[in-house]
PDB file of C-alpha atoms in Angstrom:
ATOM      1  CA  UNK R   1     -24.161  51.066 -24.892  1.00 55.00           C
ATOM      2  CA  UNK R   2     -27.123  49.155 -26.785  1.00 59.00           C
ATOM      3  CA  UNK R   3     -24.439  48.098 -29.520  1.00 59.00           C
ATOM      4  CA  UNK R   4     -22.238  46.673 -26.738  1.00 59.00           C
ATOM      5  CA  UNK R   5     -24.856  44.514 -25.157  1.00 60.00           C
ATOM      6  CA  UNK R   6     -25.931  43.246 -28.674  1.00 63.00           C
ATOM      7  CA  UNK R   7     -21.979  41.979 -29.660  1.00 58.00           C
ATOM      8  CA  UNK R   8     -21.131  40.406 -25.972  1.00 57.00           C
ATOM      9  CA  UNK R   9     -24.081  37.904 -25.900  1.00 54.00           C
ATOM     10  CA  UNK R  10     -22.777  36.372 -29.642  1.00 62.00           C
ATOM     11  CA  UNK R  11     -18.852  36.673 -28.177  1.00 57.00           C
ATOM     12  CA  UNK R  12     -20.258  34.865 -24.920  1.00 54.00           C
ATOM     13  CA  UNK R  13     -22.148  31.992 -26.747  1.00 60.00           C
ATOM     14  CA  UNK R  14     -19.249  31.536 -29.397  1.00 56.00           C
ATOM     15  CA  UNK R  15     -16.563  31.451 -26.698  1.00 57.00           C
ATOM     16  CA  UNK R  16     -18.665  28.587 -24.787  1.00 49.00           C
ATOM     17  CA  UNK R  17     -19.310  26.472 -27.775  1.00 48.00           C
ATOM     18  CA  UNK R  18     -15.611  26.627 -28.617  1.00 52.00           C
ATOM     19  CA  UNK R  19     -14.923  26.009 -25.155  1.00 50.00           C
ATOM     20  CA  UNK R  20     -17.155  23.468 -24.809  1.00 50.00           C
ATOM     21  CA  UNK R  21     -15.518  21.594 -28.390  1.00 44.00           C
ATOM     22  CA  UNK R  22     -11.622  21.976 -26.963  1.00 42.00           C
ATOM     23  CA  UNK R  23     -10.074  18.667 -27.295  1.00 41.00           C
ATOM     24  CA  UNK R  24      -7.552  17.413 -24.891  1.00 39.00           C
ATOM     25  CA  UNK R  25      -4.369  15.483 -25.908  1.00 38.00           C
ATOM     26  CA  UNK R  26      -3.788  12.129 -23.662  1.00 38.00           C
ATOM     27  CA  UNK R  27      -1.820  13.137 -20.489  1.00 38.00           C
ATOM     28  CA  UNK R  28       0.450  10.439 -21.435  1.00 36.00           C
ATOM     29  CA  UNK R  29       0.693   7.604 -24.412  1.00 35.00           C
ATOM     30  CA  UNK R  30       0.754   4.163 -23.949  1.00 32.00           C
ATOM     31  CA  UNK R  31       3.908   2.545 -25.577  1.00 35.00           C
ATOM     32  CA  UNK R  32       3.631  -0.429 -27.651  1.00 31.00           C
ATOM     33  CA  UNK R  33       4.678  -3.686 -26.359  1.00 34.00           C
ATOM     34  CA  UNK R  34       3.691  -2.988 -22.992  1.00 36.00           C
ATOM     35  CA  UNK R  35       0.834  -4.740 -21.385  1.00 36.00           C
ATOM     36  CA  UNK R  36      -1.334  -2.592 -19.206  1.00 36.00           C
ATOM     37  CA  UNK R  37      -2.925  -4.972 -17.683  1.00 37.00           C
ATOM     38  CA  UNK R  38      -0.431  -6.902 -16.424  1.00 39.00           C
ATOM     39  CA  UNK R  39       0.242  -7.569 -12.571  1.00 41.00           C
ATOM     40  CA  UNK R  40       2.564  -5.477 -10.643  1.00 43.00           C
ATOM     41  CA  UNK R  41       3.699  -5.544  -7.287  1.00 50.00           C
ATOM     42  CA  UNK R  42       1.585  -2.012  -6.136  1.00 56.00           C
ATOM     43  CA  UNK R  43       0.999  -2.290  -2.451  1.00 56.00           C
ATOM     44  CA  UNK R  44      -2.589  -1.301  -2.097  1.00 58.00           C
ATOM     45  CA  UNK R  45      -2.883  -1.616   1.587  1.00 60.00           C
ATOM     46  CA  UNK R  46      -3.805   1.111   3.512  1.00 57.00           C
ATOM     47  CA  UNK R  47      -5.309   2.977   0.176  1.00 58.00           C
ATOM     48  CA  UNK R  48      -8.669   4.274  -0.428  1.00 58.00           C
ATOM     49  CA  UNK R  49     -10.418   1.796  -3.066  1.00 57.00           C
ATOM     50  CA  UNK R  50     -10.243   4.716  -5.765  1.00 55.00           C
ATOM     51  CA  UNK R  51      -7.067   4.624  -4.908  1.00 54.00           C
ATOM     52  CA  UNK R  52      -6.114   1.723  -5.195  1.00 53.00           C
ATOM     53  CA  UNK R  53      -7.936   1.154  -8.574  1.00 49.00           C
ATOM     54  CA  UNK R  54      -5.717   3.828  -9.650  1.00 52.00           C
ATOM     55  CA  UNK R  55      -2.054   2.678  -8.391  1.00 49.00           C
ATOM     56  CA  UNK R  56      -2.752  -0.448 -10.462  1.00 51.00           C
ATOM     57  CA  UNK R  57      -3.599   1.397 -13.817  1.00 49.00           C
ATOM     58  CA  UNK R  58      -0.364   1.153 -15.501  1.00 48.00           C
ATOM     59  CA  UNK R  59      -1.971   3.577 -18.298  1.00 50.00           C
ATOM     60  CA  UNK R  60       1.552   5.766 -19.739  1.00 54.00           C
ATOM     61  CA  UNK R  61       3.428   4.030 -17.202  1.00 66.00           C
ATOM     62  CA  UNK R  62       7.242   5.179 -16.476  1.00 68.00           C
ATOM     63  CA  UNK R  63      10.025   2.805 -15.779  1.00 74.00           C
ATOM     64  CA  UNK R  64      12.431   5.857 -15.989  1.00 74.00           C
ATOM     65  CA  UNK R  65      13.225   6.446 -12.989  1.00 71.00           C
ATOM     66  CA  UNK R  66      12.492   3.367 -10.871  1.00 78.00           C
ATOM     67  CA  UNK R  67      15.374   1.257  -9.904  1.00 79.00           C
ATOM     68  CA  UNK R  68      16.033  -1.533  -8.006  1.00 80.00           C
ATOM     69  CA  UNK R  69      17.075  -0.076  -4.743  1.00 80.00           C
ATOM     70  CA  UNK R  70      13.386   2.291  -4.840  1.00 83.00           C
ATOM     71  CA  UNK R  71      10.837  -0.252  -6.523  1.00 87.00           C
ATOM     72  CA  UNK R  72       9.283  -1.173  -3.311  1.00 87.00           C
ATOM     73  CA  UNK R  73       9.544   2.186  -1.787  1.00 90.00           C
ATOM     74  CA  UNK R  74       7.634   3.180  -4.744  1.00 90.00           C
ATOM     75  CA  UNK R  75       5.467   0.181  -4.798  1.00 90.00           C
ATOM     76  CA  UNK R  76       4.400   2.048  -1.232  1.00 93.00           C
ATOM     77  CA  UNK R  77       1.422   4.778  -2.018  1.00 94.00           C
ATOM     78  CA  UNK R  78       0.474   5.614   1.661  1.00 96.00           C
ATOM     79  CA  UNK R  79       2.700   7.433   5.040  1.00 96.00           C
ATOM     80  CA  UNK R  80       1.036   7.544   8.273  1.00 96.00           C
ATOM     81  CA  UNK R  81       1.256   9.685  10.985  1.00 96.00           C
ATOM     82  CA  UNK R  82       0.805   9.715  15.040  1.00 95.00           C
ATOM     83  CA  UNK R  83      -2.234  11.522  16.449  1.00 95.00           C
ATOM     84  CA  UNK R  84      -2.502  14.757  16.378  1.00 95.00           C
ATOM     85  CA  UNK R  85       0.592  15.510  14.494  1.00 96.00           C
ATOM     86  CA  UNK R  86       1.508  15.944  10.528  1.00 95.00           C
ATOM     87  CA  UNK R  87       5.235  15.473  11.370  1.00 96.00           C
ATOM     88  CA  UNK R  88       6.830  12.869   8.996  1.00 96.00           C
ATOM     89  CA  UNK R  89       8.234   9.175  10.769  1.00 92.00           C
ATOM     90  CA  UNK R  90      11.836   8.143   9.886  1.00 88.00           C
ATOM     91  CA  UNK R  91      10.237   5.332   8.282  1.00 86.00           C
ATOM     92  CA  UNK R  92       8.878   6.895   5.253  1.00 93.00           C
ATOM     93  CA  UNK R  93      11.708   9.217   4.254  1.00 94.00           C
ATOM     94  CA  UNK R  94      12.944   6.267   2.199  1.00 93.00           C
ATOM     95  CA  UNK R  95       9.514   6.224   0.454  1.00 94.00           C
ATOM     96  CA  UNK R  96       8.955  10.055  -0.221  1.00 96.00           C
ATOM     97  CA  UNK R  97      13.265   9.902  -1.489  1.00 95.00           C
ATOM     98  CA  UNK R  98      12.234   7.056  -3.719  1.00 93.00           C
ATOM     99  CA  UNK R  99       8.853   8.821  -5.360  1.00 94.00           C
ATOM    100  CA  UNK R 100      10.663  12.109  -5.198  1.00 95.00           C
ATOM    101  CA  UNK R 101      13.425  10.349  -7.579  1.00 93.00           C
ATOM    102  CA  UNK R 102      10.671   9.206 -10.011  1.00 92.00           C
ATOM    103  CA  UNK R 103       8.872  12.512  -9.953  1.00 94.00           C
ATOM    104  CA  UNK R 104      12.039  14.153 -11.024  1.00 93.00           C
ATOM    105  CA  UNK R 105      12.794  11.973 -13.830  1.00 91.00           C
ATOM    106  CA  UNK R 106       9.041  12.226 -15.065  1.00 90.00           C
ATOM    107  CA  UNK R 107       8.227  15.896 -15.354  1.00 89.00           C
ATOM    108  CA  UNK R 108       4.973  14.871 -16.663  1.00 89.00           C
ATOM    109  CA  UNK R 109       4.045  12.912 -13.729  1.00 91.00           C
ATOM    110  CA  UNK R 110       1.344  14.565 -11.351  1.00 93.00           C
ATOM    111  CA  UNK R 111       0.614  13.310  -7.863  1.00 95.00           C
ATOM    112  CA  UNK R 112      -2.697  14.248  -5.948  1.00 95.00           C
ATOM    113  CA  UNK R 113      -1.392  14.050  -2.129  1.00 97.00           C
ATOM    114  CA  UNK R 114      -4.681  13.365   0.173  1.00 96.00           C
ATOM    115  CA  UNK R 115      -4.359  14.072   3.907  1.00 97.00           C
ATOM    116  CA  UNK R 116      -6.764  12.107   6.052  1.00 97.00           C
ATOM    117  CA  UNK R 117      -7.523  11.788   9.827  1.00 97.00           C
ATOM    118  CA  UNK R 118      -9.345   9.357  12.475  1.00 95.00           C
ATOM    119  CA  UNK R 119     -12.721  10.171  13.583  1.00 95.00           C
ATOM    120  CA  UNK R 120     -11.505  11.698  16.844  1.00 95.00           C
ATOM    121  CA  UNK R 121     -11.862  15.604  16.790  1.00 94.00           C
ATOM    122  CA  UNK R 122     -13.977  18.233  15.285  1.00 95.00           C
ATOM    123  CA  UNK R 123     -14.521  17.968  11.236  1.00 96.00           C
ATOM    124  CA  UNK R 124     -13.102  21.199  10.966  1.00 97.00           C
ATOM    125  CA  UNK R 125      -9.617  20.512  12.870  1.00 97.00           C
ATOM    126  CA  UNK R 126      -9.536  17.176  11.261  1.00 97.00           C
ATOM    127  CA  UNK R 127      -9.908  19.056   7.870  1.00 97.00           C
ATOM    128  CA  UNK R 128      -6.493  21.251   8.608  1.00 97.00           C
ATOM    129  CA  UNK R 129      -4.721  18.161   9.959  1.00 97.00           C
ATOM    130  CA  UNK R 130      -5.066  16.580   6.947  1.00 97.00           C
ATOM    131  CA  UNK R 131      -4.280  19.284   4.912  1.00 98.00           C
ATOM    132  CA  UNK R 132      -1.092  20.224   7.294  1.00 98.00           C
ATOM    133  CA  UNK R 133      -0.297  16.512   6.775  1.00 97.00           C
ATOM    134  CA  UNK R 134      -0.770  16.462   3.063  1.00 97.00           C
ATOM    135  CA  UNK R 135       1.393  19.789   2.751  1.00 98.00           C
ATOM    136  CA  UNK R 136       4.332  17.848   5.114  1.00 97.00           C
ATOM    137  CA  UNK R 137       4.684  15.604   2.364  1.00 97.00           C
ATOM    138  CA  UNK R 138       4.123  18.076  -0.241  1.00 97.00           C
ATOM    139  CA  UNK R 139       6.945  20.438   1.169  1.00 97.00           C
ATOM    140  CA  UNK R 140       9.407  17.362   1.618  1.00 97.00           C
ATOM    141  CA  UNK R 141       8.805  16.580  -1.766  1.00 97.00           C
ATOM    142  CA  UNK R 142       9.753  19.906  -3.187  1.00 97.00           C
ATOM    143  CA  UNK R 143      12.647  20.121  -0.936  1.00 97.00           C
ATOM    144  CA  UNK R 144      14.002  17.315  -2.531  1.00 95.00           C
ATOM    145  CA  UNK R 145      13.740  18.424  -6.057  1.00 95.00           C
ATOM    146  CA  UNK R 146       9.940  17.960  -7.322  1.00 95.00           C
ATOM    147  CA  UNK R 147       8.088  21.042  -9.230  1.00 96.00           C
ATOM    148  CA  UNK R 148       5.354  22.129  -7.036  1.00 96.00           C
ATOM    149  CA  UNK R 149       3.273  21.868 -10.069  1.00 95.00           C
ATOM    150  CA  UNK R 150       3.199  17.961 -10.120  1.00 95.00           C
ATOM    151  CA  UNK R 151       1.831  17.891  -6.748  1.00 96.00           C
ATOM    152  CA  UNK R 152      -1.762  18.846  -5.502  1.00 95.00           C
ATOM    153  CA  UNK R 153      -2.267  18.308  -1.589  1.00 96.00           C
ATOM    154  CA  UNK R 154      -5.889  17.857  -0.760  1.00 95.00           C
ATOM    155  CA  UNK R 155      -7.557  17.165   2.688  1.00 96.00           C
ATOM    156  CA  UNK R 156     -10.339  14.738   3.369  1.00 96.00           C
ATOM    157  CA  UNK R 157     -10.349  14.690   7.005  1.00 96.00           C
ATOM    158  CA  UNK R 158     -12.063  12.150   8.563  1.00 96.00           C
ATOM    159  CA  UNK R 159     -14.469  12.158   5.949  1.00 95.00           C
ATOM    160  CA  UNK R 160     -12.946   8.995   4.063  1.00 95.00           C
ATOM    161  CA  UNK R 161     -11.792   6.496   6.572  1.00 95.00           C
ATOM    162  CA  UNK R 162     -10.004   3.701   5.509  1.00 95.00           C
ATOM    163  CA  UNK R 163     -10.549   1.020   8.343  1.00 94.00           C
ATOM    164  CA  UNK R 164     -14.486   2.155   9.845  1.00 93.00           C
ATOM    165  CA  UNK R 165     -13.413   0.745  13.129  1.00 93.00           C
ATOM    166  CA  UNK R 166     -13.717   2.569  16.786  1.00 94.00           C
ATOM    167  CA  UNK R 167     -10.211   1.556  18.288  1.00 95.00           C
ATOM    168  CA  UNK R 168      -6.712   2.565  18.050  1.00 94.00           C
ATOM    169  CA  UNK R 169      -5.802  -0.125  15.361  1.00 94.00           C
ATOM    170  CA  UNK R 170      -8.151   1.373  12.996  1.00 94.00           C
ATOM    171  CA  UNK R 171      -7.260   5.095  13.702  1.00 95.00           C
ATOM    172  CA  UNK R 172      -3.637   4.600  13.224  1.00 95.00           C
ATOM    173  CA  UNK R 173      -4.858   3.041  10.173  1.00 95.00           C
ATOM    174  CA  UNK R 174      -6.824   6.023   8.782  1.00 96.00           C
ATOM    175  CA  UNK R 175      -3.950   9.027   9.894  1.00 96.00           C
ATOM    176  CA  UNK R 176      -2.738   9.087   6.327  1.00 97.00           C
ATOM    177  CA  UNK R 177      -1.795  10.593   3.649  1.00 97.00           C
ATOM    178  CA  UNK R 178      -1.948   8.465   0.371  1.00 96.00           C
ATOM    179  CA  UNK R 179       0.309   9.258  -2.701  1.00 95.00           C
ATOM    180  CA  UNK R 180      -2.382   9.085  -5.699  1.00 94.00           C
ATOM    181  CA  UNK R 181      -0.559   9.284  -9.739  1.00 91.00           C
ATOM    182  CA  UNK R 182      -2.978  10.935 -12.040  1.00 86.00           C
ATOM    183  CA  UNK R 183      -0.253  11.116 -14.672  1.00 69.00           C
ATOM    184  CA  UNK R 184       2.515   8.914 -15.668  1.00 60.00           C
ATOM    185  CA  UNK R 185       2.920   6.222 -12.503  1.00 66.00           C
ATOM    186  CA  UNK R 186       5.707   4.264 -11.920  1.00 68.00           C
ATOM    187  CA  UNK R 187       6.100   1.141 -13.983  1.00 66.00           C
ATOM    188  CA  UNK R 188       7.060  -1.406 -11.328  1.00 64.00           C
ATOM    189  CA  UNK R 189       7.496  -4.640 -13.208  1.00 58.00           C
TER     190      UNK R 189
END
C-alpha cells in the first residue's frame, strides 16, 4: 500500500508538468498574401463588443465556401427572436443556409452559438430561453449538414444585454442569438 502512495505522487507531479508544457498547434494558419487587417464588410450590429472584435479578425480566414449569392448572409452574425419564444423567423433561414454552407466547406471552422434574452423574466427562465434559442439554431444547423462538433450553444440570458434600454426597441434588440467564429471565419472580401 505504502509503495503505491510513494509512486502516484511522482506519476501525479510528472503528468502535470508535462501537461502543463503541451504545446498547441495554431487552430488555423494565416496564408501569405493576405492582409488581416484589412476592412471587410462584417455587419457588427446587434453583436456583443467581444463579438464583434472577433467577426472582424480575419486570422485563418476562409473564402472557400463564401459566394456571391451568401456573402452578406454571412456578413450577418446575429438572428433574433419574438418574446418568449426560440422559434426561428423566415427571415434568417437565408442566413443560417448561408453559414451552414461555409461550415460545411470548412470542417475546421468552429462556431460558439450564444443565446441571449431581454431583462423581462426570472434569470433562471431567461437562462433556458437562451439556451433553447441557441440550440434552435444549433439543431437547424446540423439539419442542414454541419458536424455538431463545430458548434457550441451557450446561454447568457439576460446577463449580457446588448441595447441597456427599458422599452420594447431595446428588448427586441437583446432576444438574440449571435453566431461567434472561434476558428476559421469567413473571408468576406
Amino acid at each position: 500500500m505504502k509503495s503505491i502512495q510513494y509512486l502516484a505522487l511522482p506519476l501525479l507531479a510528472a503528468s502535470l508538468v508535462m501537461t502543463g508544457c503541451a504545446s498547441r498547434k495554431p487552430a488555423a494558419t494565416v496564408e501569405s498574401g493576405t492582409n488581416p487587417n484589412s476592412a471587410t464588410t462584417v455587419n457588427t450590429s446587434g453583436l456583443s463588443e467581444d463579438a464583434a472584435l472577433n467577426a472582424q479578425n480575419l486570422n485563418g480566414a476562409s473564402s472557400k465556401g463564401v459566394t456571391e449569392a451568401n456573402k452578406a448572409f454571412l456578413a450577418k452574425r446575429v438572428v433574433h427572436f419574438d418574446y418568449d419564444s426560440s422559434d426561428l423567423s423566415n427571415d434568417d433561414y437565408q442566413t443560417l443556409q448561408a453559414h451552414a454552407q461555409f461550415l460545411i466547406a470548412n470542417a475546421n471552422s468552429k462556431v460558439a452559438l450564444t443565446g441571449h434574452t431581454d431583462e423581462r423574466g426570472t434569470r433562471e427562465y431567461n437562462m433556458a430561453l437562451g439556451e433553447r434559442r441557441a440550440k434552435a439554431v444549433e439543431s437547424y444547423l446540423i439539419t442542414n449538414g454541419v458536424k455538431a462538433n463545430q458548434l457550441e450553444a451557450v446561454s447568457y440570458g439576460k446577463e449580457m444585454p446588448i441595447n441597456t434600454g427599458h422599452d420594447e426597441a431595446a428588448w427586441k434588440e437583446n432576444r438574440r442569438v449571435e453566431i461567434n467564429y472561434e476558428a476559421v471565419p469567413p473571408l468576406l472580401k
